[in-house]
Coordinates of C-alpha atoms in Angstrom, one line a residue:
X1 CA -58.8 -26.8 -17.3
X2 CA -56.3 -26.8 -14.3
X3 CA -57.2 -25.7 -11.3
X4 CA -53.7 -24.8 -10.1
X5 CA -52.9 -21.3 -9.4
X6 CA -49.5 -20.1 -11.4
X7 CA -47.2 -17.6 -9.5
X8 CA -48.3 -15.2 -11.2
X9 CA -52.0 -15.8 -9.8
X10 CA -51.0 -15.0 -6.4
X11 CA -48.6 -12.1 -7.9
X12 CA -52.5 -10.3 -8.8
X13 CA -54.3 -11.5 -6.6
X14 CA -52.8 -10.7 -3.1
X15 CA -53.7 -6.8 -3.2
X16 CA -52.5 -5.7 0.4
X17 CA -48.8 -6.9 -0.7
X18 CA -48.9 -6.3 -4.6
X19 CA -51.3 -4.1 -5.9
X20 CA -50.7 -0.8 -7.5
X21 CA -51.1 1.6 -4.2
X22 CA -54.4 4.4 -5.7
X23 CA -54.3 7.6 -3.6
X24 CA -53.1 7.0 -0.2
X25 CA -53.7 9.9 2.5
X26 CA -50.3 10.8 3.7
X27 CA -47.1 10.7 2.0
X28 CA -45.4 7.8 4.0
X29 CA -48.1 5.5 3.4
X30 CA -47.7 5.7 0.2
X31 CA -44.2 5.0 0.5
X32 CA -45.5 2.1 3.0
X33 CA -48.0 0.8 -0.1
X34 CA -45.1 0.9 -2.5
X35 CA -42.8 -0.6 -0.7
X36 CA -45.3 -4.0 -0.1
X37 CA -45.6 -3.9 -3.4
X38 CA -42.0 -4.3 -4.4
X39 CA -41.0 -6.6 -1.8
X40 CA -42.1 -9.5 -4.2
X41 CA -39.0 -10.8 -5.9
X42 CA -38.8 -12.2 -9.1
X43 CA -35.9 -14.8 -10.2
X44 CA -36.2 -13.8 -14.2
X45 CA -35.7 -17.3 -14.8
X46 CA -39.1 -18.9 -13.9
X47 CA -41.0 -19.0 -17.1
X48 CA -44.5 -19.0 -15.4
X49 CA -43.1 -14.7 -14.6
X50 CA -45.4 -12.0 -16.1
X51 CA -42.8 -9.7 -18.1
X52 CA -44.9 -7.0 -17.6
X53 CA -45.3 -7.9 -13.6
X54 CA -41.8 -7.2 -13.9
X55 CA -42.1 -3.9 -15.4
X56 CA -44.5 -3.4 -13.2
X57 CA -42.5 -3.5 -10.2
X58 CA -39.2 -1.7 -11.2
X59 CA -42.0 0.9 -12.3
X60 CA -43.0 0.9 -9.1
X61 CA -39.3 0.8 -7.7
X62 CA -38.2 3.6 -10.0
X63 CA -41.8 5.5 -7.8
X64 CA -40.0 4.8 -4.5
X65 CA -36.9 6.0 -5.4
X66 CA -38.6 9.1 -6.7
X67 CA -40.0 10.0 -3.6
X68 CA -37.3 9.3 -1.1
X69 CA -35.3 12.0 -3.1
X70 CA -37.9 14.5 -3.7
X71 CA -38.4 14.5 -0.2
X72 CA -37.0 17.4 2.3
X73 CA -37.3 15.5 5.3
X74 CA -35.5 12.2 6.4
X75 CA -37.0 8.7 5.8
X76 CA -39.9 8.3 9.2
X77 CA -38.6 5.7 11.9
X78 CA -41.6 4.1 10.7
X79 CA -40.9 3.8 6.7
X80 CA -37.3 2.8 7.8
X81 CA -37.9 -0.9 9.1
X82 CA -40.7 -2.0 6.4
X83 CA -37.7 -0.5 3.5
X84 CA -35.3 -2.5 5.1
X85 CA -37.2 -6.0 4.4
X86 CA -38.0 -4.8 1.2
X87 CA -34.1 -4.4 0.7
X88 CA -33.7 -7.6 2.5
X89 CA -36.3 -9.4 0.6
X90 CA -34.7 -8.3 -2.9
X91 CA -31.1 -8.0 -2.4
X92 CA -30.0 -11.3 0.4
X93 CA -30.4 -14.5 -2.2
X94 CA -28.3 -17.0 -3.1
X95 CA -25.9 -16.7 -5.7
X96 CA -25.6 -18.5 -8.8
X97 CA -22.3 -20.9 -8.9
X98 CA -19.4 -19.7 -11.2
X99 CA -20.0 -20.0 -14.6
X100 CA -16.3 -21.2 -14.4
X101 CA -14.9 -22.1 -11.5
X102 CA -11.3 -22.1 -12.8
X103 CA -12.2 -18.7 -14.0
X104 CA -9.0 -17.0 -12.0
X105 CA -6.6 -18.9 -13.7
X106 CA -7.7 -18.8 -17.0
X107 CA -7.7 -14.9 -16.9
X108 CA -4.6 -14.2 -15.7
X109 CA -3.6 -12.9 -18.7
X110 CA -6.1 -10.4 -19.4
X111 CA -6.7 -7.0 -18.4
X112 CA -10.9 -7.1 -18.5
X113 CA -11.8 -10.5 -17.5
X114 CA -15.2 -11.2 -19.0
X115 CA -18.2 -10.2 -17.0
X116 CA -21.1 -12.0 -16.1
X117 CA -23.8 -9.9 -16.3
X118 CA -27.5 -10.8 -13.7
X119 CA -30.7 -10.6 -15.0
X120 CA -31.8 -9.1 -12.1
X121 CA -29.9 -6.1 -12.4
X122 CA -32.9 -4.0 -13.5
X123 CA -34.6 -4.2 -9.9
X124 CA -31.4 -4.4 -7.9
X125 CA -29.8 -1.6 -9.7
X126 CA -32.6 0.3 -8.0
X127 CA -32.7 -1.7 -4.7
X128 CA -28.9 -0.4 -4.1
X129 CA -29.6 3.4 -4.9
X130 CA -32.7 3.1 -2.5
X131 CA -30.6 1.5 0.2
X132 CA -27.6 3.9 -0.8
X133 CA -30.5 7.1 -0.1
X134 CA -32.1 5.4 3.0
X135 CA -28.6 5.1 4.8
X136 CA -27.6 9.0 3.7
X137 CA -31.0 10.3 4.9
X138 CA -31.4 8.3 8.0
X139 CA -29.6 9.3 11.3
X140 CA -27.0 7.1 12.7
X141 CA -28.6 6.5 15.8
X142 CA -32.3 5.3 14.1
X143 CA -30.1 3.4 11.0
X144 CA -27.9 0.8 13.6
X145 CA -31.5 -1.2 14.7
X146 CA -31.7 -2.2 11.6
X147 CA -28.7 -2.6 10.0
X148 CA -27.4 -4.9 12.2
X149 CA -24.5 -7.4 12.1
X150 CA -26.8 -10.1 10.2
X151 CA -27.2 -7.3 7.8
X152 CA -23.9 -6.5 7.1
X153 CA -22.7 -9.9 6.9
X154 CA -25.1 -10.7 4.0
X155 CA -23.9 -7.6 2.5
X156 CA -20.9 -8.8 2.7
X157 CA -21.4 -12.2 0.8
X158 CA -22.6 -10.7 -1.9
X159 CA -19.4 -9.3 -3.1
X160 CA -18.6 -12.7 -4.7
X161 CA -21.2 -11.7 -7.3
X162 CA -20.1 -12.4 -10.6
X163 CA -21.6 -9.0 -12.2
X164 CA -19.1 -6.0 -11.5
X165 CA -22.8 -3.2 -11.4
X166 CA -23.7 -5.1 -8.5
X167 CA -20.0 -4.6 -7.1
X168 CA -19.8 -1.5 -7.9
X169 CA -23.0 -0.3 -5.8
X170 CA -22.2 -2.9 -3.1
X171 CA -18.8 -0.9 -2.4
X172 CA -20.7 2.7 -2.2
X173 CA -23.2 1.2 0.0
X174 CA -20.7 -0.5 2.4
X175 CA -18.6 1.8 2.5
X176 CA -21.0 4.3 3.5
X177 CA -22.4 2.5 6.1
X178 CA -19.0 2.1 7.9
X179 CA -18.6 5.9 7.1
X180 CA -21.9 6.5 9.3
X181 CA -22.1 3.6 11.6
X182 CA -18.8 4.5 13.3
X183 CA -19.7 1.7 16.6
X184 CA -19.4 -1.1 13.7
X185 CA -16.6 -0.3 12.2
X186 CA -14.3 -2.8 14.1
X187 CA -16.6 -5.6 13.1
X188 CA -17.2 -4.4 9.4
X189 CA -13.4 -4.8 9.3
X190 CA -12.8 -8.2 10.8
X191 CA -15.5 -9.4 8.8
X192 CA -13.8 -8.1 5.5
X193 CA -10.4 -9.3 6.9
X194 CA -12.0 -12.7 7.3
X195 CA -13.3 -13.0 3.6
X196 CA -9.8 -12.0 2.5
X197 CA -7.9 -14.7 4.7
X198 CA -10.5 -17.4 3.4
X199 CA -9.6 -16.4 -0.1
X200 CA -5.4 -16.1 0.3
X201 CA -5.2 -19.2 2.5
X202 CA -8.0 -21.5 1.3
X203 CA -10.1 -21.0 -1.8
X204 CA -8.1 -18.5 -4.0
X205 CA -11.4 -18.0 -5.5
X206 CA -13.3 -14.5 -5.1
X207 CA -15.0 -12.0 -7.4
X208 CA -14.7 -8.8 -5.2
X209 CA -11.3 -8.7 -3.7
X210 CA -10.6 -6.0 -5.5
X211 CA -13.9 -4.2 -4.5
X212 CA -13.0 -4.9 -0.9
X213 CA -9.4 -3.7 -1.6
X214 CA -11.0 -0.3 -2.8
X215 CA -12.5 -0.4 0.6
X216 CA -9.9 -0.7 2.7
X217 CA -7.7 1.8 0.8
X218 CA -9.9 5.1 1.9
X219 CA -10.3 3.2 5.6
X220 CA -6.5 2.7 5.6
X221 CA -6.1 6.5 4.3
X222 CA -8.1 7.6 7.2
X223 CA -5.8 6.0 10.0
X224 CA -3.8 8.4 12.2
X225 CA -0.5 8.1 12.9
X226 CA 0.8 6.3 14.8
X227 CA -0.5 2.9 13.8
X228 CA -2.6 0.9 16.0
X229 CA -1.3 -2.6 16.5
X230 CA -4.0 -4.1 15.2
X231 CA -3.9 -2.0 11.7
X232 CA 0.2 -3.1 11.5
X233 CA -1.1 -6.5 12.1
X234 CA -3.3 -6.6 9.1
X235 CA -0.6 -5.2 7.2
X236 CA 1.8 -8.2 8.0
X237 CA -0.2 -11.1 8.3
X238 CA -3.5 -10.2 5.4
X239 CA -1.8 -7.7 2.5
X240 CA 1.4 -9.0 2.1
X241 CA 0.2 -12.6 2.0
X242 CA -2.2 -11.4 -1.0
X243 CA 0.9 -11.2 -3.4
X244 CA 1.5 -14.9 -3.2
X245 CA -2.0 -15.7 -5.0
X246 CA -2.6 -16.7 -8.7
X247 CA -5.1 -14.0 -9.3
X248 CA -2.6 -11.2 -7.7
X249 CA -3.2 -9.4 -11.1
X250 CA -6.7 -8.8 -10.9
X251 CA -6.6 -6.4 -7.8
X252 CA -3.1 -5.4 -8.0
X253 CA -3.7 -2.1 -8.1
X254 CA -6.0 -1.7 -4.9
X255 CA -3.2 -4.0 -2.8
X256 CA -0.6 -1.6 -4.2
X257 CA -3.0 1.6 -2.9
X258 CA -3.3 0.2 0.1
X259 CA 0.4 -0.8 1.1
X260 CA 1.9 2.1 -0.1
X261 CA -0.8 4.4 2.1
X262 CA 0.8 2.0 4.9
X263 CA 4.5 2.8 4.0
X264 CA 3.7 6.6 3.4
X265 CA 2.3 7.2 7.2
X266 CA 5.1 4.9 8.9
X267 CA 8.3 5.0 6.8
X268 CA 10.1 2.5 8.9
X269 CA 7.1 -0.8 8.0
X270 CA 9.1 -0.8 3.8
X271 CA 11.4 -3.0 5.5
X272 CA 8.7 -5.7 6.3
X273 CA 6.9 -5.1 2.8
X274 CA 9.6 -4.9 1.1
X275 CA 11.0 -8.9 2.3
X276 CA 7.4 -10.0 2.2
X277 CA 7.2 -9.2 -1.2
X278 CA 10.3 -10.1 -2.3
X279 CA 9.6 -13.7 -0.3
X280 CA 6.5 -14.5 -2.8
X281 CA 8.2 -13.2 -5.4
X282 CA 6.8 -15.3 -8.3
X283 CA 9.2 -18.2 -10.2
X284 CA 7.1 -18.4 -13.7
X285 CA 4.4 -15.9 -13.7
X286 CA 6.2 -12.9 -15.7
X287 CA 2.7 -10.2 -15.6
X288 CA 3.2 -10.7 -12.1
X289 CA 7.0 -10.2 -12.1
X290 CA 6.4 -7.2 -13.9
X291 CA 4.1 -5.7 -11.4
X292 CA 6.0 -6.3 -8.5
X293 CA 9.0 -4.8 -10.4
X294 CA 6.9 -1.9 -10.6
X295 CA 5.5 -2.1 -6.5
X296 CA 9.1 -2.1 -5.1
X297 CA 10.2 1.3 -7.0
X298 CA 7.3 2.7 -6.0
X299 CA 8.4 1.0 -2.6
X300 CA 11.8 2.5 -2.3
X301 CA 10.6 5.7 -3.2
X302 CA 8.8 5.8 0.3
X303 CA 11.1 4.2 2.4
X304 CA 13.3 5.4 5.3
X305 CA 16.8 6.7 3.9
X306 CA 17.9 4.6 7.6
X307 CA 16.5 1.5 5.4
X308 CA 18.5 2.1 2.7
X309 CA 21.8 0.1 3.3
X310 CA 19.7 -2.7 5.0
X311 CA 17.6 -3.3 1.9
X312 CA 19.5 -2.6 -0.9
X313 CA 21.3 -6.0 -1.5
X314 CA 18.2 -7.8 -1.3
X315 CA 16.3 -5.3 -3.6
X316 CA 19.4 -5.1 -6.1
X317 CA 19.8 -8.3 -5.9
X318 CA 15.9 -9.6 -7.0
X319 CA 16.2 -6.6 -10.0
X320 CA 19.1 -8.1 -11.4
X321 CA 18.1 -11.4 -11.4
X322 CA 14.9 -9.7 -13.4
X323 CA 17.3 -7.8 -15.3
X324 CA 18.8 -11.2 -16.5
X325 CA 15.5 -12.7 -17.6
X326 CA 14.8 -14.7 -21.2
X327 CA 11.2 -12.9 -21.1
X328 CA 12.7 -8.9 -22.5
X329 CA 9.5 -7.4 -20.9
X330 CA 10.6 -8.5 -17.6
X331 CA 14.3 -7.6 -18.3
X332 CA 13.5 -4.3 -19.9
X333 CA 10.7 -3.1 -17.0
X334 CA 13.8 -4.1 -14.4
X335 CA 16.3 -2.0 -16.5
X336 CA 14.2 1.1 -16.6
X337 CA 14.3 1.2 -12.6
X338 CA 17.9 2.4 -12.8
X339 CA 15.7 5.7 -14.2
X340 CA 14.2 6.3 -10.7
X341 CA 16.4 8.5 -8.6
X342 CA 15.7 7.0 -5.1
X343 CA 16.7 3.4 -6.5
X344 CA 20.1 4.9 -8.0
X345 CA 20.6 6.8 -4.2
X346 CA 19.4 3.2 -2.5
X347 CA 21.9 1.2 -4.2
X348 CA 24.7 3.8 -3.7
X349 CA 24.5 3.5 0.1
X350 CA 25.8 0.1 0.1
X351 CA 28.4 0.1 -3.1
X352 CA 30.9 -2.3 -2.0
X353 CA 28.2 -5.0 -1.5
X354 CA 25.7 -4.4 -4.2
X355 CA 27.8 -3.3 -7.0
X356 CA 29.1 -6.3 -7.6
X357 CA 26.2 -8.2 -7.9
X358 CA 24.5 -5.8 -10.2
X359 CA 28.2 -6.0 -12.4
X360 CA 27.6 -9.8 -12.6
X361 CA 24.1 -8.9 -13.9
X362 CA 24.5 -6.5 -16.0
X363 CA 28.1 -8.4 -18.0
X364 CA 25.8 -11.5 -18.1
X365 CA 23.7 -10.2 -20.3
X366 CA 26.0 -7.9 -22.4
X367 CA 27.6 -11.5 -23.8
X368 CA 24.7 -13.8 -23.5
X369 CA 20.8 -12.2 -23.8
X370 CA 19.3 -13.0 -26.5
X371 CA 17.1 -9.5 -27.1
X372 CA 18.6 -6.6 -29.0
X373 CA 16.4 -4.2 -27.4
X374 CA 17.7 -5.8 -23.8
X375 CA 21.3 -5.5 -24.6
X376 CA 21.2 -2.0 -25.6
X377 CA 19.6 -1.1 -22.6
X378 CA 21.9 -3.0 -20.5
X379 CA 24.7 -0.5 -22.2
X380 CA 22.8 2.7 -20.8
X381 CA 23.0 1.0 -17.0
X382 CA 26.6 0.3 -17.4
X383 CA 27.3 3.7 -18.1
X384 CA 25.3 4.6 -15.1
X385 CA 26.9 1.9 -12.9
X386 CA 29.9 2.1 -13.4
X387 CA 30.0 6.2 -12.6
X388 CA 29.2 4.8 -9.2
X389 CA 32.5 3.5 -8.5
X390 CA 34.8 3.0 -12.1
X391 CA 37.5 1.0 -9.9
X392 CA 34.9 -1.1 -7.8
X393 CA 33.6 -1.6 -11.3
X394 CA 36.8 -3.2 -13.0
X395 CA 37.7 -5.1 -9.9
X396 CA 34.3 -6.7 -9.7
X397 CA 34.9 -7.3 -13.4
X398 CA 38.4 -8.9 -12.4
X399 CA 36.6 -11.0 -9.8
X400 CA 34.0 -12.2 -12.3
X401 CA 36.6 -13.3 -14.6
X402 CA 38.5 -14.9 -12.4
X403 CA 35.4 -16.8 -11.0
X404 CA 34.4 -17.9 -14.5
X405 CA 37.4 -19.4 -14.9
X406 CA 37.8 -21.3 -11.5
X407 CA 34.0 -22.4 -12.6
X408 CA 35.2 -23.5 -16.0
X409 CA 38.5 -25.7 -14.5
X410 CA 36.0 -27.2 -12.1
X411 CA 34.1 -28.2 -15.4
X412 CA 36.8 -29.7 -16.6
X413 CA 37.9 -31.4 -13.5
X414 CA 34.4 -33.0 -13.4
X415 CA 34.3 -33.7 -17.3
X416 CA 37.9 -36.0 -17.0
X417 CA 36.5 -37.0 -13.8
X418 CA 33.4 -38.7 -15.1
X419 CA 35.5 -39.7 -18.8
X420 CA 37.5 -42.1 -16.7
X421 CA 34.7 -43.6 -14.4
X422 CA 33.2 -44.2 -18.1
X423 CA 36.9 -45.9 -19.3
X424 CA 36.8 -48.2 -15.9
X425 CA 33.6 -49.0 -16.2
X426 CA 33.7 -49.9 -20.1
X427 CA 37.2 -52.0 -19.5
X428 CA 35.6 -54.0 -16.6
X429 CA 32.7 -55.0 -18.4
X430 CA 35.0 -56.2 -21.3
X431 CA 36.9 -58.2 -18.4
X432 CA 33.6 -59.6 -16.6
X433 CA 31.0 -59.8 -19.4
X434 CA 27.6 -60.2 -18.2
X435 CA 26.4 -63.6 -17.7
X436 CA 23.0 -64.5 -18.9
X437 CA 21.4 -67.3 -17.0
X438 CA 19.4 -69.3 -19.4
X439 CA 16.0 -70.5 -17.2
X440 CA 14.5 -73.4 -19.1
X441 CA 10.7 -73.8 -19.0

């Protein structure tokens, strides 16, 4: 028989750190017993693992819990630092690589990408809601020696964990802790603005960007007017860039959230969203056209009326060219815009430019697109665009025309053009035939 002591050996046999605390004299030693206990970890993966060790201890976990919320008072100074290595001990591990490492791009597509779901979750599901309690209950002052920057950094890092429970009680617990621990928030949020530049400008690859985007919506709600540089900076140089990424879909809505919070407390910053988004404006991804379509109304309907003749070309001008597309979803979603009544004032301010742009657009596909559904409602903005300004209409119609047909004499031009290169150069080889050099061998 082998001598050699399995892991679960030591797992019964060390009783100071394991074993099942049996009346303890005072409530926080109890807590204290419980706590040693539950600081072993199990990877649910070794086979050599007691199953029921492993009840065991999210028994014992599930105790802990119990008593931090049955109790009146706050966790003792002294509980607080043995709990944190517990927390420590369960929670800061490495993660498992992707399952797929291509994984963004091959879920563009979907609305629920699939989840990958940890077989650790029934201890760490109960790790989080005791850290969760211990930062609530704790007072700020006793909670910052031991939640320290190490701390919040490995926090941090584990928001590229595959299984969205874990994420989900990760974003309650940080964002807690940057509720209470108001001397950190500063470096809670250039640590999360560093995970999110690594991810626009290097890897593109990152479960919890939305998570963090979640975050920094109710941090960017809670700035005061008016902006700090440094929150304007953020703005320009970390949420507009996020647009440009292939996996813009999967946290759309949080970016959205977190602009438009920008745009609603300083009118006058739609003018640099606005051109940032229009410059990453996507070539062949239509879900992402679509959204975007749907970001700029929402957009306009905050901006500065001052911004409105500066910005409405360049707006009118991108939803036209959507209003043109061979995809009808991405035509039809630009279409409805003409609904919204702050687009319709927008692109009134600066008539003589923009309506004739939109005229091109909206003639092209009257003759040419290939979607019933699109052409009909091309003939509802028509109606609406040409109320505008009925004569600005017809002349821009008249200037159309007359373009086509300086485009189509060109055509010609370049068709006879190239029809008697091909005359020349068929008559001079007729005159010169081509020579072949026999080489002998």
């Amino acid at each position: 028989m082998s001598n050699q002591k399995t892991l679960q050996d030591f797992f019964v046999q060390e009783k100071p750190l394991f074993s099942i605390p049996s009346s303890p004299t005072s409530g926080n030693e109890e807590i204290l017993s419980t706590v040693s206990y539950c600081t072993f970890v199990f990877t649910f993966t070794d086979p050599s693992e007691s199953p029921a060790q492993r009840d065991s201890k999210r028994l014992q976990l599930s105790r802990l819990i119990a008593m931090l919320k049955t109790s009146k008072k706050p966790v003792h100074e002294k509980v607080v630092g043995p709990l944190v290595l517990m927390i420590k001990a369960n929670l800061f591990r490495p993660l498992p690589p992707p399952t797929n490492p291509s994984a963004i791009s091959e879920y563009l597509d979907e609305e629920d990408p699939v989840s990958i779901l940890s077989p650790l979750w029934s201890h760490l599901q109960i790790v989080y809601e005791i850290l969760l309690r211990l930062v609530n209950s704790t007072d700020a002052k006793i909670l910052k020696n031991y939640i320290d920057h190490s701390f919040l950094l490995n926090l941090l890092s584990l928001f590229q964990s595959e299984d969205p429970r874990e994420r989900e009680s990760l974003k309650n617990v940080y964002h807690k802790i940057y509720s209470k621990l108001v001397c950190d928030r500063s470096a809670m949020r250039k640590s999360m603005t560093d995970v999110l530049l690594n991810y626009v400008f290097e890897t593109e690859k990152h479960s919890g960007i939305a998570d963090l985007l979640e975050i920094w919506g109710t941090i960017v709600n809670g700035f005061t007017v008016p902006l700090k540089e440094e929150h304007k900076l953020f703005l320009m140089r970390v949420l507009i860039p996020l647009h440009k990424t292939k996996g813009m879909q999967v946290y759309h809505r949080q970016l959205a959230y977190c602009i438009s919070q920008f745009v609603q407390k300083e009118p006058m910053l739609g003018g640099v969203v606005v051109r940032g988004i229009l410059r990453y404006w996507p070539v062949t991804n239509c879900q992402k056209e679509i959204l975007l379509i749907g970001e700029l109304e929402d957009l306009v309907e905050n901006l500065d009326p001052d911004q409105y003749r500066k910005l409405a070309l360049p707006i009118c001008t991108q939803i036209t060219k959507c209003i043109n597309s061979w995809n009808s979803q991405v035509a039809e979603r630009a279409l409805y815009v003409w609904n919204n009544e702050q687009f319709y004032k927008m692109a009134t301010t600066g008539t003589v430019e923009v309506l004739p742009v939109i005229v091109e657009g909206v003639e092209k596909n009257l003759k040419l697109h290939w979607s019933k559904s699109v052409r009909q409602l091309t003939e509802s903005v028509k109606v609406v665009v040409e109320d505008i300004d009925p004569d600005l209409y017809a002349k821009a119609q008249m200037d159309m025309k007359v373009k086509e047909s300086v485009a189509h004499q060109e055509d010609m031009k370049r068709k006879k053009r190239w029809e008697r290169i091909e005359l020349a150069a068929s008559k001079n080889q007729f005159v010169n035939p081509q020579r072949y050099i026999c080489v002998s061998h």
